Amino acid sequence: HKTQHHHQKTKLYMGWLDNFLPKQPYDEEESSKKRQEQYPEQYPATYELSTIKVESDDAIVQTILRPLLLGTQLQSRALKNVYDADIHGWNAQSFHDKVDGCGASIVLGTVVTLKGDDVTYYVGGYNPKGWASYGGARPSVAAFLFYSSSSGSLQKLQKVGGGGLAISKDDPNYGISFGPDGLVISFVQENKRLATSKLGTYYERGPDHFSSLFDAIGGSGGVGGGVVELDGLKVYTGVYENGEDIPYSGAVLDMTSG
């Protein structure tokens, strides 16, 4: 009887262990990939560009914005242009009036240089948590900045140091701040079109080791020292059905891990 009892106990113990042991060899890379696909915005942005096509995309969305959105909640969602500074006004009130409560947003700034042939450069960023004028920060490790080179190629720059201060200021009297210094279009300066950028503290410097998002533009479009005057500024958000839940349309937990 003792042997039988011991055998039962061993069987129970092994059965209990089976709950914790994987049934097949554990592939950490595969498991991590699956987690990333399921919860993409718990991870830093991918550098990969998307080839997803969405029927409603206009030329700008299709060629500039859609490729950047791989691995985000907006990757295959229709987008709409909710804010255009030239139409709605270069000020914080107009900006927040249009973008607050719209959820994840992508900011697109344009700078036209005058080097003989006009070249349009694109700079901007993706804010997974959107704006809501609640004050405080909107953290996310999945936020990123981007710029286009003179050849038109796009480069994304990941958030560094965790998700904290991805959007450092969600204030009704203040404009856009990807980190306190990554990309700031504050609307509080006398020249409302001024944008400033410093890389390395909250957003990476990237493969080109840029000190500013505007380094690709060079001296002609920039005021110098990580400052440019924008020719255009737009914000795009997802299109949601009536009654559909818009993620992060209200207050968010401000935890430094994002």
Coordinates of C-alpha atoms in Angstrom, one line a residue:
H1 CA 0.0 0.0 0.0
K2 CA 2.8 2.3 0.8
T3 CA 4.3 1.9 -2.7
Q4 CA 0.9 2.6 -4.2
H5 CA 0.4 5.7 -2.1
H6 CA 3.9 6.9 -3.0
H7 CA 3.1 6.3 -6.7
Q8 CA -0.1 8.3 -6.4
K9 CA 1.7 11.2 -4.7
T10 CA 4.4 11.2 -7.4
K11 CA 1.7 11.1 -10.1
L12 CA -0.1 14.1 -8.5
Y13 CA 3.1 15.9 -8.1
M14 CA 4.0 15.4 -11.8
G15 CA 0.5 16.4 -12.8
W16 CA 0.8 19.6 -10.8
L17 CA 4.2 20.2 -12.4
D18 CA 2.8 19.8 -15.9
N19 CA 0.7 22.9 -15.3
F20 CA 3.9 24.9 -15.2
L21 CA 6.1 23.0 -17.6
P22 CA 5.6 23.7 -21.3
K23 CA 4.4 20.8 -23.4
Q24 CA 7.0 21.4 -26.1
P25 CA 10.4 23.1 -26.0
Y26 CA 9.9 26.7 -25.2
D27 CA 10.9 29.1 -27.9
E28 CA 11.5 32.4 -26.3
E29 CA 11.8 34.3 -29.5
E30 CA 8.6 32.9 -30.9
S31 CA 6.7 33.6 -27.7
S32 CA 8.0 37.1 -27.5
K33 CA 6.9 37.7 -31.2
K34 CA 3.4 36.4 -30.4
R35 CA 3.1 38.7 -27.4
Q36 CA 4.3 41.6 -29.4
E37 CA 1.6 40.9 -32.1
Q38 CA -1.1 40.6 -29.5
Y39 CA -0.1 43.7 -27.5
P40 CA 2.0 45.8 -30.0
E41 CA 2.0 49.0 -28.0
Q42 CA 3.6 47.5 -24.9
Y43 CA 6.8 47.4 -26.9
P44 CA 8.9 50.1 -28.6
A45 CA 8.0 51.0 -32.2
T46 CA 9.3 48.7 -34.9
Y47 CA 11.6 50.2 -37.5
E48 CA 9.9 48.1 -40.2
L49 CA 7.6 50.0 -42.6
S50 CA 4.1 48.8 -43.3
T51 CA 2.9 47.6 -46.7
I52 CA -0.8 47.6 -45.5
K53 CA -3.2 49.3 -47.9
V54 CA -6.4 50.9 -46.8
E55 CA -8.9 51.9 -49.5
S56 CA -9.7 55.3 -48.0
D57 CA -6.1 56.5 -47.8
D58 CA -5.2 59.7 -49.7
A59 CA -1.8 60.2 -51.2
I60 CA -0.2 61.6 -48.1
V61 CA -1.6 58.9 -45.8
Q62 CA -0.6 56.2 -48.3
T63 CA 2.9 57.3 -48.9
I64 CA 4.0 58.9 -45.6
L65 CA 1.8 57.9 -42.7
R66 CA 0.5 54.4 -43.4
P67 CA 4.0 52.9 -43.8
L68 CA 5.0 54.3 -40.3
L69 CA 2.0 52.7 -38.5
L70 CA 3.0 49.0 -38.6
G71 CA 2.5 47.5 -35.1
T72 CA 0.3 50.3 -33.9
Q73 CA -3.4 50.3 -33.1
L74 CA -3.9 52.4 -36.2
Q75 CA -2.0 50.2 -38.6
S76 CA -5.1 49.1 -40.6
R77 CA -7.7 51.6 -39.4
A78 CA -8.9 54.3 -41.7
L79 CA -7.4 57.8 -40.8
K80 CA -8.9 61.2 -40.9
N81 CA -7.2 64.6 -40.8
V82 CA -8.8 66.2 -37.7
Y83 CA -6.5 69.3 -37.4
D84 CA -4.8 71.4 -40.0
A85 CA -3.1 74.5 -38.5
D86 CA -3.5 76.5 -41.7
I87 CA -7.3 76.0 -41.6
H88 CA -8.0 75.8 -37.9
G89 CA -5.4 78.1 -36.5
W90 CA -1.8 77.9 -35.2
N91 CA -2.8 78.0 -31.5
A92 CA -3.3 75.6 -28.6
Q93 CA -7.0 76.1 -28.3
S94 CA -7.8 75.2 -31.9
F95 CA -5.4 72.2 -31.7
H96 CA -7.0 70.8 -28.6
D97 CA -10.5 71.6 -29.8
K98 CA -9.9 69.3 -32.8
V99 CA -7.7 66.5 -31.3
D100 CA -8.8 66.0 -27.7
G101 CA -10.6 62.7 -27.1
C102 CA -9.8 61.3 -30.6
G103 CA -7.3 58.7 -29.3
A104 CA -4.1 57.7 -30.9
S105 CA -2.8 60.4 -33.2
I106 CA -0.1 61.0 -35.7
V107 CA 1.4 64.5 -36.1
L108 CA 2.7 65.5 -39.5
G109 CA 4.8 68.7 -39.9
T110 CA 6.1 69.9 -43.3
V111 CA 9.1 72.1 -44.1
V112 CA 9.7 73.3 -47.6
T113 CA 13.3 74.1 -48.3
L114 CA 14.4 76.5 -51.0
K115 CA 17.5 74.8 -52.5
G116 CA 16.8 75.7 -56.1
D117 CA 14.2 73.0 -56.4
D118 CA 11.8 73.0 -53.6
V119 CA 12.1 69.9 -51.4
T120 CA 9.4 69.1 -48.9
Y121 CA 10.6 67.4 -45.7
Y122 CA 8.3 65.7 -43.3
V123 CA 8.8 65.5 -39.5
G124 CA 6.4 64.4 -36.8
G125 CA 5.5 61.8 -34.3
Y126 CA 3.1 59.1 -33.2
N127 CA 1.2 59.6 -29.9
P128 CA -0.5 56.3 -28.9
K129 CA -2.4 57.9 -26.0
G130 CA -3.7 60.9 -27.8
W131 CA -4.6 64.2 -26.1
A132 CA -7.4 65.1 -23.7
S133 CA -6.3 68.4 -22.0
Y134 CA -6.1 66.7 -18.6
G135 CA -2.7 68.3 -17.8
G136 CA 0.2 66.0 -16.9
A137 CA 1.9 63.6 -19.2
R138 CA 0.7 60.8 -21.6
P139 CA 3.2 58.0 -21.3
S140 CA 3.8 55.2 -23.9
V141 CA 6.9 53.2 -24.8
A142 CA 5.4 52.8 -28.3
A143 CA 5.5 56.5 -29.1
F144 CA 8.0 57.5 -31.8
L145 CA 9.2 60.4 -33.9
F146 CA 10.0 60.3 -37.6
Y147 CA 11.6 62.3 -40.4
S148 CA 12.0 62.1 -44.1
S149 CA 15.4 62.5 -45.9
S150 CA 15.9 64.5 -49.1
S151 CA 15.5 61.2 -51.0
G152 CA 12.1 60.8 -49.4
S153 CA 13.0 57.7 -47.2
L154 CA 11.4 57.6 -43.8
Q155 CA 13.2 57.0 -40.5
K156 CA 11.5 56.3 -37.2
L157 CA 13.0 57.2 -33.8
Q158 CA 12.0 55.1 -30.8
K159 CA 11.2 56.4 -27.3
V160 CA 14.1 55.8 -24.9
G161 CA 14.2 55.3 -21.2
G162 CA 10.8 53.7 -20.9
G163 CA 7.4 55.2 -21.7
G164 CA 7.5 58.1 -19.3
L165 CA 6.9 61.6 -20.7
A166 CA 6.3 60.3 -24.2
I167 CA 3.9 63.3 -24.4
S168 CA 5.2 65.4 -21.6
K169 CA 2.4 68.1 -21.5
D170 CA -1.3 67.5 -22.2
D171 CA -2.3 71.0 -21.3
P172 CA -5.2 73.0 -22.9
N173 CA -3.0 76.1 -23.2
Y174 CA 0.0 74.3 -24.7
G175 CA 0.6 72.5 -28.1
I176 CA 2.6 69.4 -28.9
S177 CA 5.4 68.1 -26.8
F178 CA 6.9 64.7 -27.6
G179 CA 9.0 64.5 -24.5
P180 CA 10.1 67.8 -23.0
D181 CA 12.5 68.3 -25.9
G182 CA 12.1 65.6 -28.6
L183 CA 9.7 67.5 -30.8
V184 CA 8.0 70.6 -29.3
I185 CA 5.5 72.8 -31.2
S186 CA 4.3 74.8 -28.2
F187 CA 2.2 77.6 -29.8
V188 CA 3.3 79.8 -26.8
Q189 CA 6.2 81.4 -28.6
E190 CA 5.7 84.6 -30.6
N191 CA 6.2 82.7 -33.9
K192 CA 3.5 80.0 -33.6
R193 CA 5.1 78.0 -36.4
L194 CA 8.3 77.4 -34.6
A195 CA 9.2 73.8 -33.8
T196 CA 12.2 72.7 -31.6
S197 CA 13.9 69.3 -31.4
K198 CA 16.6 67.8 -29.3
L199 CA 17.3 64.0 -29.6
G200 CA 19.0 61.6 -27.3
T201 CA 17.2 62.3 -24.0
Y202 CA 13.6 61.1 -24.6
Y203 CA 13.8 59.9 -28.2
E204 CA 16.8 58.2 -29.8
R205 CA 19.2 59.8 -32.1
G206 CA 18.8 57.0 -34.7
P207 CA 21.1 55.6 -37.3
D208 CA 22.1 59.0 -38.5
H209 CA 23.1 60.1 -35.0
F210 CA 21.1 63.3 -35.4
S211 CA 21.1 65.8 -32.5
S212 CA 17.8 67.2 -33.8
L213 CA 14.9 65.9 -35.8
F214 CA 15.7 68.7 -38.3
D215 CA 19.3 67.7 -39.1
A216 CA 18.2 66.1 -42.4
I217 CA 16.8 69.5 -43.5
G218 CA 20.2 71.3 -43.0
G219 CA 20.6 75.0 -42.7
S220 CA 18.2 76.1 -45.5
G221 CA 14.9 75.2 -43.9
G222 CA 16.0 75.5 -40.3
V223 CA 16.5 78.5 -38.1
G224 CA 19.5 76.6 -36.7
G225 CA 20.2 74.9 -33.4
G226 CA 17.3 72.4 -33.6
V227 CA 14.7 75.0 -34.5
V228 CA 12.6 75.2 -37.7
E229 CA 9.7 77.2 -38.9
L230 CA 7.0 74.8 -40.1
D231 CA 5.2 75.4 -43.4
G232 CA 2.4 73.0 -42.5
L233 CA 1.1 71.0 -39.5
K234 CA -1.6 68.4 -39.5
V235 CA -2.9 65.7 -37.1
Y236 CA -4.5 62.5 -38.2
T237 CA -6.5 60.1 -36.0
G238 CA -8.4 56.9 -36.5
V239 CA -11.9 56.7 -37.9
Y240 CA -14.3 55.0 -35.4
E241 CA -17.9 53.9 -35.9
N242 CA -20.6 55.6 -33.8
G243 CA -20.6 54.0 -30.3
E244 CA -17.2 52.3 -30.9
D245 CA -14.8 52.6 -28.0
I246 CA -11.9 55.0 -28.7
P247 CA -8.9 53.7 -26.7
Y248 CA -7.2 56.4 -24.5
S249 CA -9.8 59.1 -25.3
G250 CA -9.9 60.2 -21.7
A251 CA -7.5 60.2 -18.7
V252 CA -4.6 57.8 -18.7
L253 CA -2.5 56.3 -15.9
D254 CA 0.7 58.3 -15.8
M255 CA 3.2 55.5 -14.8
T256 CA 6.8 56.0 -15.9
S257 CA 6.9 52.5 -17.5
G258 CA 4.2 53.5 -19.9

